[in-house]
mmCIF file of C-alpha atoms and ligand atoms in Angstrom:
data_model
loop_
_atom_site.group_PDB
_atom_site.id
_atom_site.type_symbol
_atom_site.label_atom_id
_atom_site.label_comp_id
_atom_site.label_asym_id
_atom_site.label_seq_id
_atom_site.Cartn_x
_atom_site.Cartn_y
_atom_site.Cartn_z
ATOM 1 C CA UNK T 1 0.000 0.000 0.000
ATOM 2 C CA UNK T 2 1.209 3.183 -0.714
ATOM 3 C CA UNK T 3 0.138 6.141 1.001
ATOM 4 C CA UNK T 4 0.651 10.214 0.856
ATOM 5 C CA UNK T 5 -0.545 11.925 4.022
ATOM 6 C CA UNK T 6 -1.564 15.845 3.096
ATOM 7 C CA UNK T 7 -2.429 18.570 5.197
ATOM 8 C CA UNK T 8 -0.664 21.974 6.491
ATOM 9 C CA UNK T 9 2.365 21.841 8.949
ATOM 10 C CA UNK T 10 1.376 20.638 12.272
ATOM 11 C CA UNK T 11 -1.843 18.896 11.556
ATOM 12 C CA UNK T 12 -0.626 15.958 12.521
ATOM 13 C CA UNK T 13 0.783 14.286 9.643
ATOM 14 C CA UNK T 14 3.930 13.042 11.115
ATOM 15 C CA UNK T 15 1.936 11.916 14.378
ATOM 16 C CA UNK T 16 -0.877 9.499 12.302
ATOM 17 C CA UNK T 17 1.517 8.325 9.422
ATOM 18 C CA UNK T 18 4.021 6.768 12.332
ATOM 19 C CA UNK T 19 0.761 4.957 13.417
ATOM 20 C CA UNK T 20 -0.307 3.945 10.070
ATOM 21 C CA UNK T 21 3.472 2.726 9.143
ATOM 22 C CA UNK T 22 3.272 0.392 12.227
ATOM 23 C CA UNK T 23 -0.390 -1.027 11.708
ATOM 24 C CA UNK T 24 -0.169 -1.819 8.208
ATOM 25 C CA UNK T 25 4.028 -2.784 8.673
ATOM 26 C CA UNK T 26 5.346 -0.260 5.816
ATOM 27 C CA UNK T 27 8.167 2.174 6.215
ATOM 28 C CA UNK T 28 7.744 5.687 7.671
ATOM 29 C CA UNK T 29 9.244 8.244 4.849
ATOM 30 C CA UNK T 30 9.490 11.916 6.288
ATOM 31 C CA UNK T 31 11.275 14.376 4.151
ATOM 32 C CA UNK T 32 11.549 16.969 6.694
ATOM 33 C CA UNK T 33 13.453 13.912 9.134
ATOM 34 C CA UNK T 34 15.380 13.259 6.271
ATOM 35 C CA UNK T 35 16.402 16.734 5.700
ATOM 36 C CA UNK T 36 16.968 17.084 10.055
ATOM 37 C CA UNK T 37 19.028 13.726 9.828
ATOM 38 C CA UNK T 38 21.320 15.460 7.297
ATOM 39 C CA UNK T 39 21.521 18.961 9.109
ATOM 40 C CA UNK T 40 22.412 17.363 12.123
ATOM 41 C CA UNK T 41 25.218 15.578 10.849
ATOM 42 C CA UNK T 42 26.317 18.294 8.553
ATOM 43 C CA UNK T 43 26.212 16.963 5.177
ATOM 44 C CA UNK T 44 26.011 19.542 2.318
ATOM 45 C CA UNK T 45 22.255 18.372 1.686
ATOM 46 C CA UNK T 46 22.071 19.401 5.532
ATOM 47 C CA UNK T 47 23.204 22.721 5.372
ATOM 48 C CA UNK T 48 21.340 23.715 1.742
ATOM 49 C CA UNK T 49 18.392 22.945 3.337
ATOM 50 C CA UNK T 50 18.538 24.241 6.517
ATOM 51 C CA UNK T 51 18.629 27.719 4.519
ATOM 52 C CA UNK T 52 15.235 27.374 3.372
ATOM 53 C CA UNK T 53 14.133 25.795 6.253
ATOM 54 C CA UNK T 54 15.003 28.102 9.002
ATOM 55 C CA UNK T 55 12.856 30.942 6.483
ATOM 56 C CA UNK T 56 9.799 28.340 6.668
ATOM 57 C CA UNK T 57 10.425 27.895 2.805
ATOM 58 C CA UNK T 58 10.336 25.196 0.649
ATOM 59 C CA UNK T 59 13.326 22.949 0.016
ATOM 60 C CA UNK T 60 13.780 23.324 -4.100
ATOM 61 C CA UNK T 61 12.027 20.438 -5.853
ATOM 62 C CA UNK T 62 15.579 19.633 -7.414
ATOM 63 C CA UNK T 63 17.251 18.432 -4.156
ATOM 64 C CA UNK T 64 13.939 16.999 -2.635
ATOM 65 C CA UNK T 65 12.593 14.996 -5.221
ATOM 66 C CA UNK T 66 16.554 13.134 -5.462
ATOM 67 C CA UNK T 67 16.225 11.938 -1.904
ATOM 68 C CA UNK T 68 13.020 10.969 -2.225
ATOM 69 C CA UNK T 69 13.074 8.926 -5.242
ATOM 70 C CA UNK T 70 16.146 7.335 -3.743
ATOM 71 C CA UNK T 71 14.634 6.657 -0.357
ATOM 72 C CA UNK T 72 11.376 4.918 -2.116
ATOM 73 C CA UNK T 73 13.990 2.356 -4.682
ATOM 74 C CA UNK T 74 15.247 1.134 -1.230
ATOM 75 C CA UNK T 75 14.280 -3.002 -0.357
ATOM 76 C CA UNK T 76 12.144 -2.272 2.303
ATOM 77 C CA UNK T 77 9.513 0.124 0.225
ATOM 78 C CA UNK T 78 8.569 -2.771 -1.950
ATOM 79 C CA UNK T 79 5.374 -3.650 0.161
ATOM 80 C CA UNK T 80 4.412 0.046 0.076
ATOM 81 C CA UNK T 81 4.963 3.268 2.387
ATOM 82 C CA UNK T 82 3.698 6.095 3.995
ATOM 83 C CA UNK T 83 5.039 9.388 2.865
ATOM 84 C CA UNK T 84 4.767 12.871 5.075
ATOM 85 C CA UNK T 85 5.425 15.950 4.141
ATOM 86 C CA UNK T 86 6.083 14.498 0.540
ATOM 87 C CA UNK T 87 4.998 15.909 -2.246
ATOM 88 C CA UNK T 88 4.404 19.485 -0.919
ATOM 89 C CA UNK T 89 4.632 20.799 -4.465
ATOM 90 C CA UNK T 90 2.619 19.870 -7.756
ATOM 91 C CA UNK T 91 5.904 19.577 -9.657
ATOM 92 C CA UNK T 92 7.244 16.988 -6.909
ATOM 93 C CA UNK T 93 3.115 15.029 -7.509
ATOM 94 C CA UNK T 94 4.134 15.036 -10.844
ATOM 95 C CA UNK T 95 7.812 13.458 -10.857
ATOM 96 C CA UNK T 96 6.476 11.038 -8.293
ATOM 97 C CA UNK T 97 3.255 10.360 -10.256
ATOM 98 C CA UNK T 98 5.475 9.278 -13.494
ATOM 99 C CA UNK T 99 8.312 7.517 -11.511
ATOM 100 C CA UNK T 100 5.746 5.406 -10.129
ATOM 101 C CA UNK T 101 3.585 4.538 -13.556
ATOM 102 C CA UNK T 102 7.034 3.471 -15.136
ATOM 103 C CA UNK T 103 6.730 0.876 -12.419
ATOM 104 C CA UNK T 104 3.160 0.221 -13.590
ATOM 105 C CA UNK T 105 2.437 1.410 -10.189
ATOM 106 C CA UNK T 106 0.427 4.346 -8.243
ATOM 107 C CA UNK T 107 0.006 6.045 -4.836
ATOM 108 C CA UNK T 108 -3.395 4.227 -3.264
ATOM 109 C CA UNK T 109 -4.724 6.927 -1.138
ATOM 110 C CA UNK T 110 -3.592 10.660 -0.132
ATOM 111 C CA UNK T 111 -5.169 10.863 3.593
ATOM 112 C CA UNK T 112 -5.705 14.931 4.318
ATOM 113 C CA UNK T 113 -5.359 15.536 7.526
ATOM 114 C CA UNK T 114 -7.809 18.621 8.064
ATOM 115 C CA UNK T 115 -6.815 21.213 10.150
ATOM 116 C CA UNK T 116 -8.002 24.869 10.162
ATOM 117 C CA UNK T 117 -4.908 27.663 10.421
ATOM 118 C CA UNK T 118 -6.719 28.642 13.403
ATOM 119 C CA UNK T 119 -4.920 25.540 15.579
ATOM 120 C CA UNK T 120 -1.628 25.323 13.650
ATOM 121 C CA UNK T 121 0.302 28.066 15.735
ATOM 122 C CA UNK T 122 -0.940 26.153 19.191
ATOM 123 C CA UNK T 123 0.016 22.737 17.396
ATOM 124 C CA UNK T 124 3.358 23.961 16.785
ATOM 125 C CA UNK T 125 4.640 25.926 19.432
ATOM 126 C CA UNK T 126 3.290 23.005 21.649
ATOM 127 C CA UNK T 127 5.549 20.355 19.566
ATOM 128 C CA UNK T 128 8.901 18.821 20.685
ATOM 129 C CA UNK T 129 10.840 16.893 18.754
ATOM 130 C CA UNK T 130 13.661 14.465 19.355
ATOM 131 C CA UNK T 131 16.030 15.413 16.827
ATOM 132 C CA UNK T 132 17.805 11.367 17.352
ATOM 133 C CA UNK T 133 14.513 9.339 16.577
ATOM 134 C CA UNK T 134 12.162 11.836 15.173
ATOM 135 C CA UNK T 135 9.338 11.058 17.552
ATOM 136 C CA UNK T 136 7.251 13.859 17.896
ATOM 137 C CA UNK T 137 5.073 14.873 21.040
ATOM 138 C CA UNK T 138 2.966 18.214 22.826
ATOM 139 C CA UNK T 139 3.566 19.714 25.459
ATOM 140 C CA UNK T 140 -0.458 19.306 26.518
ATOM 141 C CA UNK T 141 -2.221 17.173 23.900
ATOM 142 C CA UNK T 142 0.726 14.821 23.529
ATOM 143 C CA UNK T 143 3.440 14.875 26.404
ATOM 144 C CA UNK T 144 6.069 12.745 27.063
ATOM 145 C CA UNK T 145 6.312 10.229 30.362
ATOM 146 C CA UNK T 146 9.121 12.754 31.868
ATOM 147 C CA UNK T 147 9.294 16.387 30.602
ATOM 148 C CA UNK T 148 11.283 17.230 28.168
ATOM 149 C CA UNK T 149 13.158 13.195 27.299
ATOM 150 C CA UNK T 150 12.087 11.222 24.476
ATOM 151 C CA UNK T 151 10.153 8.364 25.755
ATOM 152 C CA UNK T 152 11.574 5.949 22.767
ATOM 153 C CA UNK T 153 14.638 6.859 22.880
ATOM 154 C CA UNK T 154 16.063 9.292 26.296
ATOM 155 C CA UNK T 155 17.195 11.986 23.964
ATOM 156 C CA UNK T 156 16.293 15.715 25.088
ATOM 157 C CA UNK T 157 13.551 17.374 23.705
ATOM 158 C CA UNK T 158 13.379 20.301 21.379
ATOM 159 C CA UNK T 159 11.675 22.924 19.753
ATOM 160 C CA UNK T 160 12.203 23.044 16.649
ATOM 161 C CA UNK T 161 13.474 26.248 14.944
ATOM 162 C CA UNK T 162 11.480 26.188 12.292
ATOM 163 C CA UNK T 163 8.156 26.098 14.768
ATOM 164 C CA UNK T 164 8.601 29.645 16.422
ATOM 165 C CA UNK T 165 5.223 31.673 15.688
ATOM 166 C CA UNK T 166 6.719 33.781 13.266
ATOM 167 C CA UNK T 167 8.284 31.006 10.959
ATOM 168 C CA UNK T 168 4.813 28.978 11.653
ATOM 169 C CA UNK T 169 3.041 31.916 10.106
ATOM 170 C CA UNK T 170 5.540 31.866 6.756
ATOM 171 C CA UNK T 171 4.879 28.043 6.327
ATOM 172 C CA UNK T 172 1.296 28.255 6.296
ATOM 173 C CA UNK T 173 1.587 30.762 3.754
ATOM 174 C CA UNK T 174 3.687 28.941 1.684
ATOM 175 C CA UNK T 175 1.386 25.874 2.881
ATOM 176 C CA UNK T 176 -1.749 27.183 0.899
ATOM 177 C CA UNK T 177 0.451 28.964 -2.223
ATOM 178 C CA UNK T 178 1.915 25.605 -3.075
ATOM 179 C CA UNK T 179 1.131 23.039 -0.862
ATOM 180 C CA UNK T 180 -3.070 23.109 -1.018
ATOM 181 C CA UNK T 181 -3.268 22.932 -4.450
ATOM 182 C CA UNK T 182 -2.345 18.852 -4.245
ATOM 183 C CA UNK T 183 -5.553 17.961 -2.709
ATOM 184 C CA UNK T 184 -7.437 19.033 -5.835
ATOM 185 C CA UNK T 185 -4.443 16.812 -8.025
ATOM 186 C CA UNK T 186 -5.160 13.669 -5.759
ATOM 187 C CA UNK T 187 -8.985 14.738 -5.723
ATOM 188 C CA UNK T 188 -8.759 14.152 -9.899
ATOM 189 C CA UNK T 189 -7.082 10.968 -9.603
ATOM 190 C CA UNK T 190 -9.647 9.707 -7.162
ATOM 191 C CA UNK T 191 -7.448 9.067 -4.311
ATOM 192 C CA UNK T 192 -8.328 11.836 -1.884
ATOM 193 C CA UNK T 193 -9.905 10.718 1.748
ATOM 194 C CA UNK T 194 -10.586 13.979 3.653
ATOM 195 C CA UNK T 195 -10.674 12.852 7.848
ATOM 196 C CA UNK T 196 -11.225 15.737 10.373
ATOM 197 C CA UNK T 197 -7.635 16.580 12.310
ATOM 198 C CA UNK T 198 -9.037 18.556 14.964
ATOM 199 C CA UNK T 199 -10.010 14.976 16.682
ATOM 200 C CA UNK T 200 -8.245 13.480 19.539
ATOM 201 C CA UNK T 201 -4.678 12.144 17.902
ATOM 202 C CA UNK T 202 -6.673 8.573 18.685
ATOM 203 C CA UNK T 203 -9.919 9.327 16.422
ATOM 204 C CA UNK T 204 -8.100 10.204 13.795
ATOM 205 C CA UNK T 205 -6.209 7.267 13.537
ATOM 206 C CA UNK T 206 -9.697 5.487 13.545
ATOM 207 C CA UNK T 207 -11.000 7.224 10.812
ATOM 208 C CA UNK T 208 -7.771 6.505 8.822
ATOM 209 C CA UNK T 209 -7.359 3.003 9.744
ATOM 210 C CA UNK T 210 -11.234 2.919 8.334
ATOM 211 C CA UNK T 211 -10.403 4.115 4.891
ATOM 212 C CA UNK T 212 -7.353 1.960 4.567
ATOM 213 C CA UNK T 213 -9.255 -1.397 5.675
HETATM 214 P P1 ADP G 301 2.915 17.472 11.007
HETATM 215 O O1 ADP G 301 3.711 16.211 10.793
HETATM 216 O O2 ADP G 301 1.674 17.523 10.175
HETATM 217 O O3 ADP G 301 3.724 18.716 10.897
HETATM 218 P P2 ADP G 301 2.800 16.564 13.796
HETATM 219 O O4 ADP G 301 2.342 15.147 13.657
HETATM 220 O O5 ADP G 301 4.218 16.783 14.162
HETATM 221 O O6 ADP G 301 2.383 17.438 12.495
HETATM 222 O O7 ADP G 301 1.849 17.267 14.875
HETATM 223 C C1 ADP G 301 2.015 18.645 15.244
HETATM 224 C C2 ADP G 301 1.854 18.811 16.749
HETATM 225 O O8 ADP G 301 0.501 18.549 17.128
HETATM 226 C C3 ADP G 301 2.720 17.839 17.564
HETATM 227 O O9 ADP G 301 3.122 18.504 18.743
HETATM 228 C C4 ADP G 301 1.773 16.685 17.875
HETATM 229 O O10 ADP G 301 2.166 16.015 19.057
HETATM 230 C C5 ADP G 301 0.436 17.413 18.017
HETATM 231 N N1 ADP G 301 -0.707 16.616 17.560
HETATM 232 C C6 ADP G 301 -0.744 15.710 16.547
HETATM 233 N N2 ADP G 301 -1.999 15.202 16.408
HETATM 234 C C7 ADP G 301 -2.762 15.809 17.339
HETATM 235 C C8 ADP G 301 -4.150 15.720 17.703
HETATM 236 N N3 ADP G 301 -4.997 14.920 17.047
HETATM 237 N N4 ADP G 301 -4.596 16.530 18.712
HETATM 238 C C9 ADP G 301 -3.741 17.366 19.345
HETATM 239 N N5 ADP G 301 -2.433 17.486 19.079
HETATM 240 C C10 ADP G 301 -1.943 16.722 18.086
HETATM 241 P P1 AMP G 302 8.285 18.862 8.049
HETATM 242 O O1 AMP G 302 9.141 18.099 8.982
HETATM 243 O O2 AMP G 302 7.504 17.987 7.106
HETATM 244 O O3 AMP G 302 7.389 19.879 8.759
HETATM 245 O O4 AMP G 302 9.260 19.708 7.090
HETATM 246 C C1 AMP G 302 10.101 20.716 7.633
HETATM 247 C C2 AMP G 302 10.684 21.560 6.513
HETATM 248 O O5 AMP G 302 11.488 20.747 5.646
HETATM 249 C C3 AMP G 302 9.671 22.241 5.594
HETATM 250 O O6 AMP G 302 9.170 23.459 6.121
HETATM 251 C C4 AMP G 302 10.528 22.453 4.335
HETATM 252 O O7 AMP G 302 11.418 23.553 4.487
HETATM 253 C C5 AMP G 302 11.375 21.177 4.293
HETATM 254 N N1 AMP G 302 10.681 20.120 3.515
HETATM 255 C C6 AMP G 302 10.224 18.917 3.978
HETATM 256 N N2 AMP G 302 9.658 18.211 2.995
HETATM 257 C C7 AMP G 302 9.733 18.981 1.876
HETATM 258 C C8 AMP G 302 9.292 18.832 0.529
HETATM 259 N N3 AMP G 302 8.628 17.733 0.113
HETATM 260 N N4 AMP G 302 9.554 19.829 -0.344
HETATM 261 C C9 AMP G 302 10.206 20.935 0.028
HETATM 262 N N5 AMP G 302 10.628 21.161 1.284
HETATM 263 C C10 AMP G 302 10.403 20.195 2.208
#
Protein backbone atom coordinates (compact mmCIF):
# COMPACT_ATOMS: atom_id res chain seq x y z
CA UNK A 1 0.00 0.00 0.00
CA UNK A 2 1.21 3.18 -0.71
CA UNK A 3 0.14 6.14 1.00
CA UNK A 4 0.65 10.21 0.86
CA UNK A 5 -0.55 11.92 4.02
CA UNK A 6 -1.56 15.85 3.10
CA UNK A 7 -2.43 18.57 5.20
CA UNK A 8 -0.66 21.97 6.49
CA UNK A 9 2.36 21.84 8.95
CA UNK A 10 1.38 20.64 12.27
CA UNK A 11 -1.84 18.90 11.56
CA UNK A 12 -0.63 15.96 12.52
CA UNK A 13 0.78 14.29 9.64
CA UNK A 14 3.93 13.04 11.11
CA UNK A 15 1.94 11.92 14.38
CA UNK A 16 -0.88 9.50 12.30
CA UNK A 17 1.52 8.33 9.42
CA UNK A 18 4.02 6.77 12.33
CA UNK A 19 0.76 4.96 13.42
CA UNK A 20 -0.31 3.95 10.07
CA UNK A 21 3.47 2.73 9.14
CA UNK A 22 3.27 0.39 12.23
CA UNK A 23 -0.39 -1.03 11.71
CA UNK A 24 -0.17 -1.82 8.21
CA UNK A 25 4.03 -2.78 8.67
CA UNK A 26 5.35 -0.26 5.82
CA UNK A 27 8.17 2.17 6.22
CA UNK A 28 7.74 5.69 7.67
CA UNK A 29 9.24 8.24 4.85
CA UNK A 30 9.49 11.92 6.29
CA UNK A 31 11.28 14.38 4.15
CA UNK A 32 11.55 16.97 6.69
CA UNK A 33 13.45 13.91 9.13
CA UNK A 34 15.38 13.26 6.27
CA UNK A 35 16.40 16.73 5.70
CA UNK A 36 16.97 17.08 10.06
CA UNK A 37 19.03 13.73 9.83
CA UNK A 38 21.32 15.46 7.30
CA UNK A 39 21.52 18.96 9.11
CA UNK A 40 22.41 17.36 12.12
CA UNK A 41 25.22 15.58 10.85
CA UNK A 42 26.32 18.29 8.55
CA UNK A 43 26.21 16.96 5.18
CA UNK A 44 26.01 19.54 2.32
CA UNK A 45 22.25 18.37 1.69
CA UNK A 46 22.07 19.40 5.53
CA UNK A 47 23.20 22.72 5.37
CA UNK A 48 21.34 23.71 1.74
CA UNK A 49 18.39 22.94 3.34
CA UNK A 50 18.54 24.24 6.52
CA UNK A 51 18.63 27.72 4.52
CA UNK A 52 15.24 27.37 3.37
CA UNK A 53 14.13 25.79 6.25
CA UNK A 54 15.00 28.10 9.00
CA UNK A 55 12.86 30.94 6.48
CA UNK A 56 9.80 28.34 6.67
CA UNK A 57 10.42 27.90 2.81
CA UNK A 58 10.34 25.20 0.65
CA UNK A 59 13.33 22.95 0.02
CA UNK A 60 13.78 23.32 -4.10
CA UNK A 61 12.03 20.44 -5.85
CA UNK A 62 15.58 19.63 -7.41
CA UNK A 63 17.25 18.43 -4.16
CA UNK A 64 13.94 17.00 -2.63
CA UNK A 65 12.59 15.00 -5.22
CA UNK A 66 16.55 13.13 -5.46
CA UNK A 67 16.23 11.94 -1.90
CA UNK A 68 13.02 10.97 -2.22
CA UNK A 69 13.07 8.93 -5.24
CA UNK A 70 16.15 7.33 -3.74
CA UNK A 71 14.63 6.66 -0.36
CA UNK A 72 11.38 4.92 -2.12
CA UNK A 73 13.99 2.36 -4.68
CA UNK A 74 15.25 1.13 -1.23
CA UNK A 75 14.28 -3.00 -0.36
CA UNK A 76 12.14 -2.27 2.30
CA UNK A 77 9.51 0.12 0.22
CA UNK A 78 8.57 -2.77 -1.95
CA UNK A 79 5.37 -3.65 0.16
CA UNK A 80 4.41 0.05 0.08
CA UNK A 81 4.96 3.27 2.39
CA UNK A 82 3.70 6.10 4.00
CA UNK A 83 5.04 9.39 2.87
CA UNK A 84 4.77 12.87 5.07
CA UNK A 85 5.43 15.95 4.14
CA UNK A 86 6.08 14.50 0.54
CA UNK A 87 5.00 15.91 -2.25
CA UNK A 88 4.40 19.49 -0.92
CA UNK A 89 4.63 20.80 -4.47
CA UNK A 90 2.62 19.87 -7.76
CA UNK A 91 5.90 19.58 -9.66
CA UNK A 92 7.24 16.99 -6.91
CA UNK A 93 3.11 15.03 -7.51
CA UNK A 94 4.13 15.04 -10.84
CA UNK A 95 7.81 13.46 -10.86
CA UNK A 96 6.48 11.04 -8.29
CA UNK A 97 3.26 10.36 -10.26
CA UNK A 98 5.47 9.28 -13.49
CA UNK A 99 8.31 7.52 -11.51
CA UNK A 100 5.75 5.41 -10.13
CA UNK A 101 3.58 4.54 -13.56
CA UNK A 102 7.03 3.47 -15.14
CA UNK A 103 6.73 0.88 -12.42
CA UNK A 104 3.16 0.22 -13.59
CA UNK A 105 2.44 1.41 -10.19
CA UNK A 106 0.43 4.35 -8.24
CA UNK A 107 0.01 6.05 -4.84
CA UNK A 108 -3.40 4.23 -3.26
CA UNK A 109 -4.72 6.93 -1.14
CA UNK A 110 -3.59 10.66 -0.13
CA UNK A 111 -5.17 10.86 3.59
CA UNK A 112 -5.70 14.93 4.32
CA UNK A 113 -5.36 15.54 7.53
CA UNK A 114 -7.81 18.62 8.06
CA UNK A 115 -6.81 21.21 10.15
CA UNK A 116 -8.00 24.87 10.16
CA UNK A 117 -4.91 27.66 10.42
CA UNK A 118 -6.72 28.64 13.40
CA UNK A 119 -4.92 25.54 15.58
CA UNK A 120 -1.63 25.32 13.65
CA UNK A 121 0.30 28.07 15.74
CA UNK A 122 -0.94 26.15 19.19
CA UNK A 123 0.02 22.74 17.40
CA UNK A 124 3.36 23.96 16.78
CA UNK A 125 4.64 25.93 19.43
CA UNK A 126 3.29 23.00 21.65
CA UNK A 127 5.55 20.36 19.57
CA UNK A 128 8.90 18.82 20.69
CA UNK A 129 10.84 16.89 18.75
CA UNK A 130 13.66 14.46 19.36
CA UNK A 131 16.03 15.41 16.83
CA UNK A 132 17.81 11.37 17.35
CA UNK A 133 14.51 9.34 16.58
CA UNK A 134 12.16 11.84 15.17
CA UNK A 135 9.34 11.06 17.55
CA UNK A 136 7.25 13.86 17.90
CA UNK A 137 5.07 14.87 21.04
CA UNK A 138 2.97 18.21 22.83
CA UNK A 139 3.57 19.71 25.46
CA UNK A 140 -0.46 19.31 26.52
CA UNK A 141 -2.22 17.17 23.90
CA UNK A 142 0.73 14.82 23.53
CA UNK A 143 3.44 14.88 26.40
CA UNK A 144 6.07 12.75 27.06
CA UNK A 145 6.31 10.23 30.36
CA UNK A 146 9.12 12.75 31.87
CA UNK A 147 9.29 16.39 30.60
CA UNK A 148 11.28 17.23 28.17
CA UNK A 149 13.16 13.20 27.30
CA UNK A 150 12.09 11.22 24.48
CA UNK A 151 10.15 8.36 25.76
CA UNK A 152 11.57 5.95 22.77
CA UNK A 153 14.64 6.86 22.88
CA UNK A 154 16.06 9.29 26.30
CA UNK A 155 17.19 11.99 23.96
CA UNK A 156 16.29 15.71 25.09
CA UNK A 157 13.55 17.37 23.71
CA UNK A 158 13.38 20.30 21.38
CA UNK A 159 11.68 22.92 19.75
CA UNK A 160 12.20 23.04 16.65
CA UNK A 161 13.47 26.25 14.94
CA UNK A 162 11.48 26.19 12.29
CA UNK A 163 8.16 26.10 14.77
CA UNK A 164 8.60 29.65 16.42
CA UNK A 165 5.22 31.67 15.69
CA UNK A 166 6.72 33.78 13.27
CA UNK A 167 8.28 31.01 10.96
CA UNK A 168 4.81 28.98 11.65
CA UNK A 169 3.04 31.92 10.11
CA UNK A 170 5.54 31.87 6.76
CA UNK A 171 4.88 28.04 6.33
CA UNK A 172 1.30 28.26 6.30
CA UNK A 173 1.59 30.76 3.75
CA UNK A 174 3.69 28.94 1.68
CA UNK A 175 1.39 25.87 2.88
CA UNK A 176 -1.75 27.18 0.90
CA UNK A 177 0.45 28.96 -2.22
CA UNK A 178 1.91 25.60 -3.07
CA UNK A 179 1.13 23.04 -0.86
CA UNK A 180 -3.07 23.11 -1.02
CA UNK A 181 -3.27 22.93 -4.45
CA UNK A 182 -2.35 18.85 -4.25
CA UNK A 183 -5.55 17.96 -2.71
CA UNK A 184 -7.44 19.03 -5.84
CA UNK A 185 -4.44 16.81 -8.03
CA UNK A 186 -5.16 13.67 -5.76
CA UNK A 187 -8.99 14.74 -5.72
CA UNK A 188 -8.76 14.15 -9.90
CA UNK A 189 -7.08 10.97 -9.60
CA UNK A 190 -9.65 9.71 -7.16
CA UNK A 191 -7.45 9.07 -4.31
CA UNK A 192 -8.33 11.84 -1.88
CA UNK A 193 -9.91 10.72 1.75
CA UNK A 194 -10.59 13.98 3.65
CA UNK A 195 -10.67 12.85 7.85
CA UNK A 196 -11.22 15.74 10.37
CA UNK A 197 -7.64 16.58 12.31
CA UNK A 198 -9.04 18.56 14.96
CA UNK A 199 -10.01 14.98 16.68
CA UNK A 200 -8.25 13.48 19.54
CA UNK A 201 -4.68 12.14 17.90
CA UNK A 202 -6.67 8.57 18.68
CA UNK A 203 -9.92 9.33 16.42
CA UNK A 204 -8.10 10.20 13.79
CA UNK A 205 -6.21 7.27 13.54
CA UNK A 206 -9.70 5.49 13.54
CA UNK A 207 -11.00 7.22 10.81
CA UNK A 208 -7.77 6.50 8.82
CA UNK A 209 -7.36 3.00 9.74
CA UNK A 210 -11.23 2.92 8.33
CA UNK A 211 -10.40 4.11 4.89
CA UNK A 212 -7.35 1.96 4.57
CA UNK A 213 -9.25 -1.40 5.68
P1 LIG B 1 2.91 17.47 11.01
O1 LIG B 1 3.71 16.21 10.79
O2 LIG B 1 1.67 17.52 10.17
O3 LIG B 1 3.72 18.72 10.90
P2 LIG B 1 2.80 16.56 13.80
O4 LIG B 1 2.34 15.15 13.66
O5 LIG B 1 4.22 16.78 14.16
O6 LIG B 1 2.38 17.44 12.50
O7 LIG B 1 1.85 17.27 14.88
C1 LIG B 1 2.02 18.64 15.24
C2 LIG B 1 1.85 18.81 16.75
O8 LIG B 1 0.50 18.55 17.13
C3 LIG B 1 2.72 17.84 17.56
O9 LIG B 1 3.12 18.50 18.74
C4 LIG B 1 1.77 16.69 17.87
O10 LIG B 1 2.17 16.02 19.06
C5 LIG B 1 0.44 17.41 18.02
N1 LIG B 1 -0.71 16.62 17.56
C6 LIG B 1 -0.74 15.71 16.55
N2 LIG B 1 -2.00 15.20 16.41
C7 LIG B 1 -2.76 15.81 17.34
C8 LIG B 1 -4.15 15.72 17.70
N3 LIG B 1 -5.00 14.92 17.05
N4 LIG B 1 -4.60 16.53 18.71
C9 LIG B 1 -3.74 17.37 19.35
N5 LIG B 1 -2.43 17.49 19.08
C10 LIG B 1 -1.94 16.72 18.09
P1 LIG C 1 8.28 18.86 8.05
O1 LIG C 1 9.14 18.10 8.98
O2 LIG C 1 7.50 17.99 7.11
O3 LIG C 1 7.39 19.88 8.76
O4 LIG C 1 9.26 19.71 7.09
C1 LIG C 1 10.10 20.72 7.63
C2 LIG C 1 10.68 21.56 6.51
O5 LIG C 1 11.49 20.75 5.65
C3 LIG C 1 9.67 22.24 5.59
O6 LIG C 1 9.17 23.46 6.12
C4 LIG C 1 10.53 22.45 4.34
O7 LIG C 1 11.42 23.55 4.49
C5 LIG C 1 11.37 21.18 4.29
N1 LIG C 1 10.68 20.12 3.52
C6 LIG C 1 10.22 18.92 3.98
N2 LIG C 1 9.66 18.21 2.99
C7 LIG C 1 9.73 18.98 1.88
C8 LIG C 1 9.29 18.83 0.53
N3 LIG C 1 8.63 17.73 0.11
N4 LIG C 1 9.55 19.83 -0.34
C9 LIG C 1 10.21 20.93 0.03
N5 LIG C 1 10.63 21.16 1.28
C10 LIG C 1 10.40 20.19 2.21
Amino acid sequence: MKIIMLGAPGAGKGTQAKMVAEKYHIPHISTGDIFRANIKNGTKLGMEAKEYMDKGLLVPDELTVKILLDRVAQEDCQGGYVLDGFPRTIPQAEVLDRALAELGDAIDYAVNVDVPDENIVNRMSGRRACLSCGATYHMVHIPPKKEGVCDTCGQPLVLRDDDKPETVKNRLGVYHEQTQPLIDFYEKKGVLKTVDGTQDMKDVFQAIAAILG
